[in-house]
Short mmCIF file of C-alpha atoms in Angstrom, two decimals:
data_model
loop_
_atom_site.label_atom_id
_atom_site.label_comp_id
_atom_site.label_asym_id
_atom_site.label_seq_id
_atom_site.Cartn_x
_atom_site.Cartn_y
_atom_site.Cartn_z
CA MET A 1 210.77 158.64 38.04
CA ALA A 2 207.52 158.67 35.59
CA GLU A 3 205.15 156.02 36.31
CA SER A 4 202.96 154.39 33.58
CA GLY A 5 199.26 155.15 34.01
CA THR A 6 198.97 158.25 35.67
CA ARG A 7 198.47 161.82 34.92
CA GLN A 8 202.30 163.10 35.18
CA ARG A 9 204.12 165.08 32.99
CA PHE A 10 207.31 163.53 31.42
CA VAL A 11 209.72 166.25 32.07
CA VAL A 12 212.66 164.82 30.41
CA LEU A 13 210.94 164.45 27.37
CA ASP A 14 209.56 167.90 27.36
CA THR A 15 213.20 168.96 28.07
CA MET A 16 214.34 167.53 24.85
CA ARG A 17 211.27 168.96 22.74
CA GLY A 18 212.82 172.23 24.14
CA TYR A 19 216.18 171.25 23.02
CA ALA A 20 214.76 170.01 19.85
CA ALA A 21 213.00 173.46 19.08
CA CYS A 22 216.27 175.45 19.59
CA VAL A 23 217.40 173.13 16.76
CA ILE A 24 214.90 174.14 14.93
CA MET A 25 215.47 177.47 15.08
CA THR A 26 219.24 176.89 14.40
CA LEU A 27 218.41 175.62 11.36
CA HIS A 28 215.93 178.31 10.42
CA TYR A 29 218.73 181.10 11.14
CA GLY A 30 221.14 179.35 8.78
CA TYR A 31 223.13 176.51 10.86
CA LEU A 32 222.49 172.93 10.18
CA ARG A 33 221.63 173.29 6.82
CA ASP A 34 223.94 170.30 6.23
CA THR A 35 221.93 168.05 8.45
CA ASN A 36 218.66 166.50 9.02
CA ALA A 37 218.07 168.98 11.90
CA TYR A 38 214.33 169.26 10.43
CA MET A 39 213.99 165.66 11.78
CA ALA A 40 213.29 167.27 15.27
CA VAL A 41 209.81 168.01 13.78
CA ASP A 42 209.48 164.09 13.57
CA PHE A 43 210.39 163.85 17.14
CA PHE A 44 207.75 166.24 18.13
CA PHE A 45 205.25 164.44 16.57
CA LEU A 46 206.43 160.98 18.17
CA LEU A 47 206.16 162.89 21.40
CA SER A 48 202.68 164.03 20.29
CA GLY A 49 201.37 160.42 19.94
CA PHE A 50 203.22 159.46 23.31
CA VAL A 51 201.90 162.24 25.63
CA LEU A 52 198.28 162.07 23.83
CA ALA A 53 198.15 158.33 24.34
CA HIS A 54 199.32 158.65 27.82
CA ALA A 55 196.55 161.45 28.57
CA TYR A 56 193.40 160.57 26.47
CA PHE A 57 193.81 157.54 24.38
CA ASN A 58 193.83 154.75 26.78
CA ARG A 59 190.63 156.33 28.68
CA PRO A 60 187.67 153.98 28.05
CA ASN A 61 185.88 157.32 28.67
CA LEU A 62 187.42 159.34 25.89
CA SER A 63 185.05 162.31 24.80
CA PHE A 64 186.08 163.01 21.28
CA TRP A 65 184.43 166.65 21.93
CA LYS A 66 186.32 167.54 25.16
CA PHE A 67 189.47 165.95 23.34
CA ALA A 68 189.18 168.40 20.17
CA GLN A 69 188.06 171.36 22.74
CA TYR A 70 191.63 170.86 24.60
CA ARG A 71 193.60 170.50 21.40
CA PHE A 72 192.25 173.50 20.04
CA ALA A 73 192.86 175.70 23.18
CA ARG A 74 196.32 174.47 23.49
CA LEU A 75 197.57 175.04 19.85
CA TYR A 76 195.40 177.53 17.93
CA PRO A 77 195.78 180.85 19.88
CA LEU A 78 199.53 181.02 20.15
CA HIS A 79 199.40 179.77 16.44
CA LEU A 80 196.67 182.66 15.41
CA LEU A 81 198.86 185.52 17.63
CA THR A 82 202.38 184.33 15.54
CA PHE A 83 200.34 183.88 12.00
CA LEU A 84 198.87 187.33 12.66
CA LEU A 85 202.04 188.95 13.42
CA THR A 86 203.89 187.27 10.47
CA ALA A 87 201.14 188.52 8.12
CA VAL A 88 202.07 192.20 9.47
CA LEU A 89 205.57 191.86 9.45
CA LEU A 90 205.10 190.54 5.46
CA THR A 91 203.13 193.32 4.71
CA VAL A 92 205.91 195.69 6.11
CA ILE A 93 208.39 193.72 4.30
CA GLY A 94 206.74 194.01 1.15
CA ARG A 95 206.27 190.47 0.42
CA GLU A 96 202.91 189.21 -1.21
CA TRP A 97 200.44 186.79 0.18
CA PHE A 98 197.25 185.85 -1.24
CA ASP A 99 193.83 185.94 0.40
CA GLY A 100 193.08 182.37 0.17
CA GLU A 101 196.52 181.31 1.95
CA PHE A 102 195.29 183.70 4.71
CA VAL A 103 191.85 182.02 4.98
CA LEU A 104 193.68 178.79 5.44
CA HIS A 105 196.24 180.00 7.98
CA LEU A 106 192.82 181.28 9.97
CA PHE A 107 191.60 178.20 10.02
CA MET A 108 194.55 175.59 10.50
CA LEU A 109 193.59 174.24 7.18
CA HIS A 110 197.04 175.54 5.36
CA ASN A 111 198.84 171.82 5.42
CA ILE A 112 196.02 169.50 4.76
CA GLY A 113 196.56 169.41 0.81
CA LEU A 114 194.37 172.46 -0.42
CA GLY A 115 197.48 173.95 -1.79
CA PRO A 116 199.07 176.45 -2.81
CA ASP A 117 202.47 174.26 -2.57
CA ARG A 118 204.22 176.75 -0.56
CA VAL A 119 204.39 178.14 3.29
CA ALA A 120 202.84 181.57 3.09
CA PHE A 121 203.25 182.87 6.64
CA ASN A 122 205.28 181.41 9.70
CA SER A 123 206.58 178.60 8.34
CA PRO A 124 207.01 176.41 11.64
CA ALA A 125 203.13 176.39 11.78
CA TRP A 126 202.90 173.74 8.90
CA SER A 127 203.28 171.47 11.69
CA ILE A 128 200.60 172.68 14.07
CA SER A 129 197.80 172.38 11.22
CA VAL A 130 199.12 168.81 10.74
CA GLU A 131 199.04 167.97 14.58
CA PHE A 132 195.75 169.52 15.32
CA TRP A 133 193.86 167.44 12.45
CA VAL A 134 196.08 163.97 13.01
CA ASN A 135 195.08 164.05 16.27
CA LEU A 136 191.51 164.45 15.65
CA ALA A 137 191.58 161.42 13.09
CA ILE A 138 193.55 159.33 15.44
CA ALA A 139 191.18 160.42 18.20
CA LEU A 140 188.20 158.85 15.87
CA LEU A 141 190.15 155.78 15.30
CA VAL A 142 190.28 155.31 18.71
CA LEU A 143 186.79 156.05 19.38
CA LEU A 144 185.29 153.61 16.48
CA VAL A 145 187.31 150.42 18.07
CA ILE A 146 187.23 151.30 21.70
CA SER A 147 184.14 149.11 22.43
CA LEU A 148 185.06 146.21 20.22
CA ARG A 149 186.78 143.06 22.05
CA ASN A 150 190.63 143.40 21.72
CA SER A 151 190.30 146.74 21.13
CA ARG A 152 194.04 148.06 22.05
CA VAL A 153 195.31 145.10 19.73
CA LEU A 154 193.14 146.46 16.77
CA ARG A 155 193.96 149.86 17.25
CA ASN A 156 197.75 149.44 17.57
CA LEU A 157 197.35 146.97 14.39
CA LEU A 158 195.69 149.97 12.33
CA LEU A 159 198.12 152.36 13.82
CA ALA A 160 201.07 150.25 12.70
CA LEU A 161 199.57 150.12 9.18
CA ILE A 162 198.71 153.82 9.06
CA ALA A 163 202.62 154.37 9.69
CA CYS A 164 204.07 151.69 7.56
CA VAL A 165 201.63 153.04 4.63
CA CYS A 166 202.54 156.78 5.02
CA TYR A 167 205.95 156.23 5.56
CA GLY A 168 205.88 153.64 2.52
CA VAL A 169 204.95 156.94 0.34
CA LEU A 170 207.49 158.97 1.46
CA ALA A 171 210.08 157.07 1.01
CA GLY A 172 208.73 155.88 -2.42
CA THR A 173 208.14 159.39 -3.64
CA GLN A 174 210.67 161.61 -1.74
CA GLY A 175 213.29 159.20 -0.23
CA HIS A 176 213.87 161.35 2.77
CA LEU A 177 211.82 162.98 5.40
CA ASN A 178 212.43 166.85 4.78
CA VAL A 179 208.49 167.13 3.27
CA TYR A 180 205.63 169.54 4.61
CA TYR A 181 204.13 171.50 2.14
CA HIS A 182 204.05 169.68 -1.22
CA ASP A 183 200.33 168.25 -2.05
CA LEU A 184 200.85 164.72 -3.49
CA MET A 185 196.98 165.10 -4.63
CA PRO A 186 193.67 167.19 -3.03
CA LEU A 187 193.39 166.55 0.56
CA VAL A 188 196.74 164.53 1.17
CA ASN A 189 199.98 166.53 1.70
CA LEU A 190 202.99 165.29 2.29
CA GLY A 191 203.61 166.81 5.67
CA LEU A 192 200.28 165.45 6.78
CA LEU A 193 201.29 161.96 6.00
CA ARG A 194 204.69 162.64 8.09
CA GLY A 195 202.63 163.53 10.82
CA LEU A 196 200.17 160.99 10.74
CA ALA A 197 203.11 158.40 10.44
CA SER A 198 205.11 159.59 13.47
CA ILE A 199 202.07 160.48 16.01
CA SER A 200 200.72 157.11 15.15
CA VAL A 201 204.24 155.56 15.91
CA GLY A 202 204.13 157.50 19.46
CA VAL A 203 200.92 155.89 20.51
CA LEU A 204 202.59 152.61 19.47
CA LEU A 205 205.79 153.74 21.85
CA TYR A 206 203.47 154.52 24.99
CA ASP A 207 201.92 151.06 24.88
CA VAL A 208 205.69 149.86 24.80
CA PHE A 209 206.14 151.74 27.55
CA ARG A 210 203.10 150.59 29.44
CA ALA A 211 203.92 146.84 28.83
CA VAL A 212 207.75 147.62 30.23
CA ARG A 213 206.18 149.90 33.24
CA SER A 214 208.79 150.85 35.72
CA PRO A 215 212.26 148.90 36.39
CA ARG A 216 211.38 145.91 38.94
CA SER A 217 214.87 144.83 39.68
CA ASP A 218 218.49 146.55 40.30
CA ILE A 219 219.72 145.26 37.20
CA GLU A 220 217.02 146.61 35.12
CA HIS A 221 217.37 149.63 36.56
CA LEU A 222 221.06 149.95 35.90
CA ILE A 223 220.53 149.19 32.41
CA LEU A 224 218.27 152.17 32.06
CA GLN A 225 220.64 154.27 33.98
CA VAL A 226 223.16 153.46 31.41
CA LEU A 227 220.95 153.71 28.43
CA THR A 228 219.59 156.87 29.77
CA PRO A 229 223.22 159.02 28.87
CA ILE A 230 223.77 157.02 25.81
CA ALA A 231 220.10 158.04 24.65
CA LEU A 232 220.90 161.65 25.16
CA VAL A 233 224.30 161.64 23.28
CA ILE A 234 222.79 160.15 20.38
CA PHE A 235 219.64 161.84 20.14
CA THR A 236 221.98 165.35 20.34
CA LEU A 237 224.22 163.61 17.72
CA VAL A 238 221.47 162.56 15.24
CA LEU A 239 219.79 165.91 14.41
CA VAL A 240 223.40 167.95 13.96
CA VAL A 241 225.76 165.16 12.18
CA VAL A 242 223.47 162.83 9.79
CA PRO A 243 223.67 164.58 6.41
CA ASN A 244 220.26 166.23 4.83
CA GLU A 245 217.59 164.44 2.80
CA THR A 246 218.99 160.91 2.29
CA SER A 247 217.53 157.57 3.28
CA LEU A 248 219.44 157.84 6.71
CA ASP A 249 216.23 160.10 7.70
CA TYR A 250 214.54 156.70 8.47
CA LEU A 251 217.74 155.48 10.66
CA ALA A 252 217.50 158.36 12.78
CA LEU A 253 213.95 158.02 13.04
CA LEU A 254 214.47 154.32 14.11
CA LEU A 255 216.97 155.38 16.87
CA MET A 256 214.62 158.01 17.97
CA MET A 257 211.78 155.61 18.90
CA PRO A 258 213.74 153.60 21.68
CA ILE A 259 215.17 156.89 22.74
CA VAL A 260 211.45 158.25 23.39
CA VAL A 261 210.64 154.97 25.48
CA ILE A 262 213.92 155.04 27.19
CA MET A 263 213.84 158.56 28.43
CA ALA A 264 210.13 158.55 29.70
CA PHE A 265 211.28 156.42 32.58
CA GLU A 266 213.41 159.39 33.77
CA VAL A 267 216.05 157.04 35.57
CA GLY A 268 219.48 158.09 36.93
CA PRO A 269 221.79 160.99 37.04
CA ALA A 270 221.53 162.04 33.52
CA ALA A 271 217.86 162.36 33.76
CA ILE A 272 217.92 164.43 36.89
CA VAL A 273 220.57 166.92 34.95
CA ALA A 274 218.29 166.76 32.00
CA ARG A 275 215.44 167.84 34.53
CA LYS A 276 217.16 170.91 35.51
CA PHE A 277 216.78 172.23 31.89
CA ASP A 278 212.97 172.12 32.56
CA PHE A 279 211.99 175.12 31.45
CA LEU A 280 212.87 175.09 27.77
CA GLY A 281 210.44 172.23 27.57
CA ARG A 282 207.95 174.62 29.28
CA ILE A 283 208.47 177.21 26.29
CA SER A 284 209.32 174.91 23.68
CA PHE A 285 205.96 175.63 21.90
CA SER A 286 206.18 179.01 21.91
CA ILE A 287 210.30 178.89 21.06
CA TYR A 288 209.24 177.14 18.09
CA LEU A 289 206.14 179.53 16.75
CA VAL A 290 207.81 182.75 17.85
CA HIS A 291 211.20 182.47 16.45
CA VAL A 292 210.87 182.93 12.62
CA PRO A 293 208.55 186.26 13.43
CA ILE A 294 211.73 187.47 15.57
CA GLN A 295 214.40 186.47 13.23
CA TRP A 296 212.30 188.36 10.10
CA ALA A 297 211.73 191.71 12.56
CA LEU A 298 215.68 191.78 13.79
CA LYS A 299 217.04 191.07 10.24
CA GLU A 300 214.79 194.20 9.46
CA MET A 301 216.18 196.06 12.16
CA LEU A 302 219.90 194.94 12.68
CA GLY A 303 220.87 193.91 9.29
CA ASP A 304 224.09 192.22 9.30
CA ARG A 305 226.13 194.83 11.76
CA PHE A 306 226.56 192.16 14.50
CA GLY A 307 228.19 189.01 11.67
CA PHE A 308 226.31 186.06 11.31
CA PHE A 309 227.09 184.22 14.46
CA GLY A 310 226.77 187.65 16.58
CA GLY A 311 223.04 187.91 15.06
CA TYR A 312 222.62 184.37 16.05
CA VAL A 313 223.39 184.96 19.93
CA ILE A 314 221.14 188.20 19.82
CA GLN A 315 218.28 186.24 17.93
CA PHE A 316 218.82 183.50 20.73
CA ALA A 317 218.41 185.47 23.60
CA VAL A 318 215.73 187.41 22.34
CA VAL A 319 213.35 184.11 21.32
CA ILE A 320 214.46 182.80 24.76
CA ALA A 321 213.10 185.96 26.50
CA VAL A 322 210.16 186.51 24.27
CA SER A 323 209.15 182.92 24.78
CA TYR A 324 209.24 183.26 28.55
CA LEU A 325 206.85 185.98 28.35
CA THR A 326 204.36 184.50 25.56
CA TYR A 327 204.36 181.04 27.47
CA THR A 328 203.69 182.89 31.06
CA TYR A 329 201.82 185.93 29.88
CA PHE A 330 199.80 184.82 26.83
CA GLU A 331 200.26 180.78 26.09
CA LYS A 332 198.86 179.48 29.63
CA PRO A 333 195.94 182.24 30.17
CA SER A 334 194.83 181.54 26.56
CA TYR A 335 194.58 177.75 26.98
CA ALA A 336 193.00 177.90 30.50
CA TRP A 337 190.66 180.52 28.88
CA GLY A 338 189.75 178.62 25.39
CA LYS A 339 189.04 175.48 27.80
CA ARG A 340 186.44 177.33 29.59
CA LEU A 341 185.08 179.17 26.86
CA LEU A 342 185.05 176.02 24.48
CA GLY A 343 183.45 174.16 27.43
CA GLU A 344 180.21 176.64 28.60
CA THR A 345 180.22 176.52 24.63
CA GLY A 346 179.70 172.85 24.38
CA GLU A 347 177.47 172.43 27.12
CA TRP A 348 175.26 175.40 25.97
CA ALA A 349 174.92 173.16 22.80
CA LYS A 350 174.43 170.21 24.59
CA ARG A 351 171.19 172.07 26.52
CA LEU A 352 170.09 173.59 23.47
CA VAL A 353 169.81 169.77 21.56
CA GLY A 354 168.48 168.29 24.74
CA GLY A 355 165.34 171.29 25.09
CA ALA A 356 164.86 170.75 21.14
CA HIS A 357 164.48 167.07 21.78
CA LYS A 358 162.64 167.40 24.70
CA THR A 359 160.11 169.72 22.63
CA GLU A 360 159.91 167.52 19.65
CA LYS A 361 159.27 164.54 21.73
CA ARG A 362 155.68 166.61 23.31
CA LEU A 363 154.76 167.55 19.91
#
């Protein structure tokens, strides 16, 4: 079972992330269009805040530079690979894109409010841009309050306020959560607000998890055992049954919040079964970013000769296989290499600044 305050991986939550990635892939293929399956991305954001709070934001010695290095090394390499692959496919297919869009995607600046109001390349990558910059913003907020008295309370109040304001803007302007590329104003993208709100809530959910800690009695353990399969069923249904682009999105979001906390405890037979599909969680990031280029490539190569359902089965199998290879031979090595390279760069910069400072003092 997951214990709070350690550096363990939340395997069941990760498995649910894999399921959510498959839901997004299915939505982009053409199924689930009348549902709010797009809210799988909001679940990604909740998990992002939850896991980052566990790994970084509750540490008194948080290093912003180190944190930024790790997030960049984790998110950028696969984004770059799939972005460039999509650009090649667009060129082959004959779709137009603009140099400015290319530059924005190259630097992960394509979804922070710099325009244009569209997704030019690998559409799921909008959330990668949002996640990276929101992660950095929340890390800065944590650092600003971490030395103050009652810093955790102040941090959580600020995050709750940020989430309420962002959700309020989305509800007032759109009435639902299926927003990602629209710019509300310069440097304010609706997808950015969506990610900022849910990642902030994810951090708060981790503090709820920490407060509850592990079940201390048989009755508490039994309650979690009963709630776990119920949470799994609700989570499964909420993404494929609720009608799309309605105010019910916010109800679905409210249901997801306690589900994250419940599943983090990994209690009972249902959690044991969910852990059996752990591989989906491990390759979920690859599934999320490679499925659109694969969809386009298969569409060009196969056309409609296998029918709608047959084409989906083929695409699903190819995406899972490619995602496994991508995770094993690119995602993991590039993350390790990126952390090492950025770490060496950071140490070199520190030595350079330190040397300059000593020279300045001697002068």
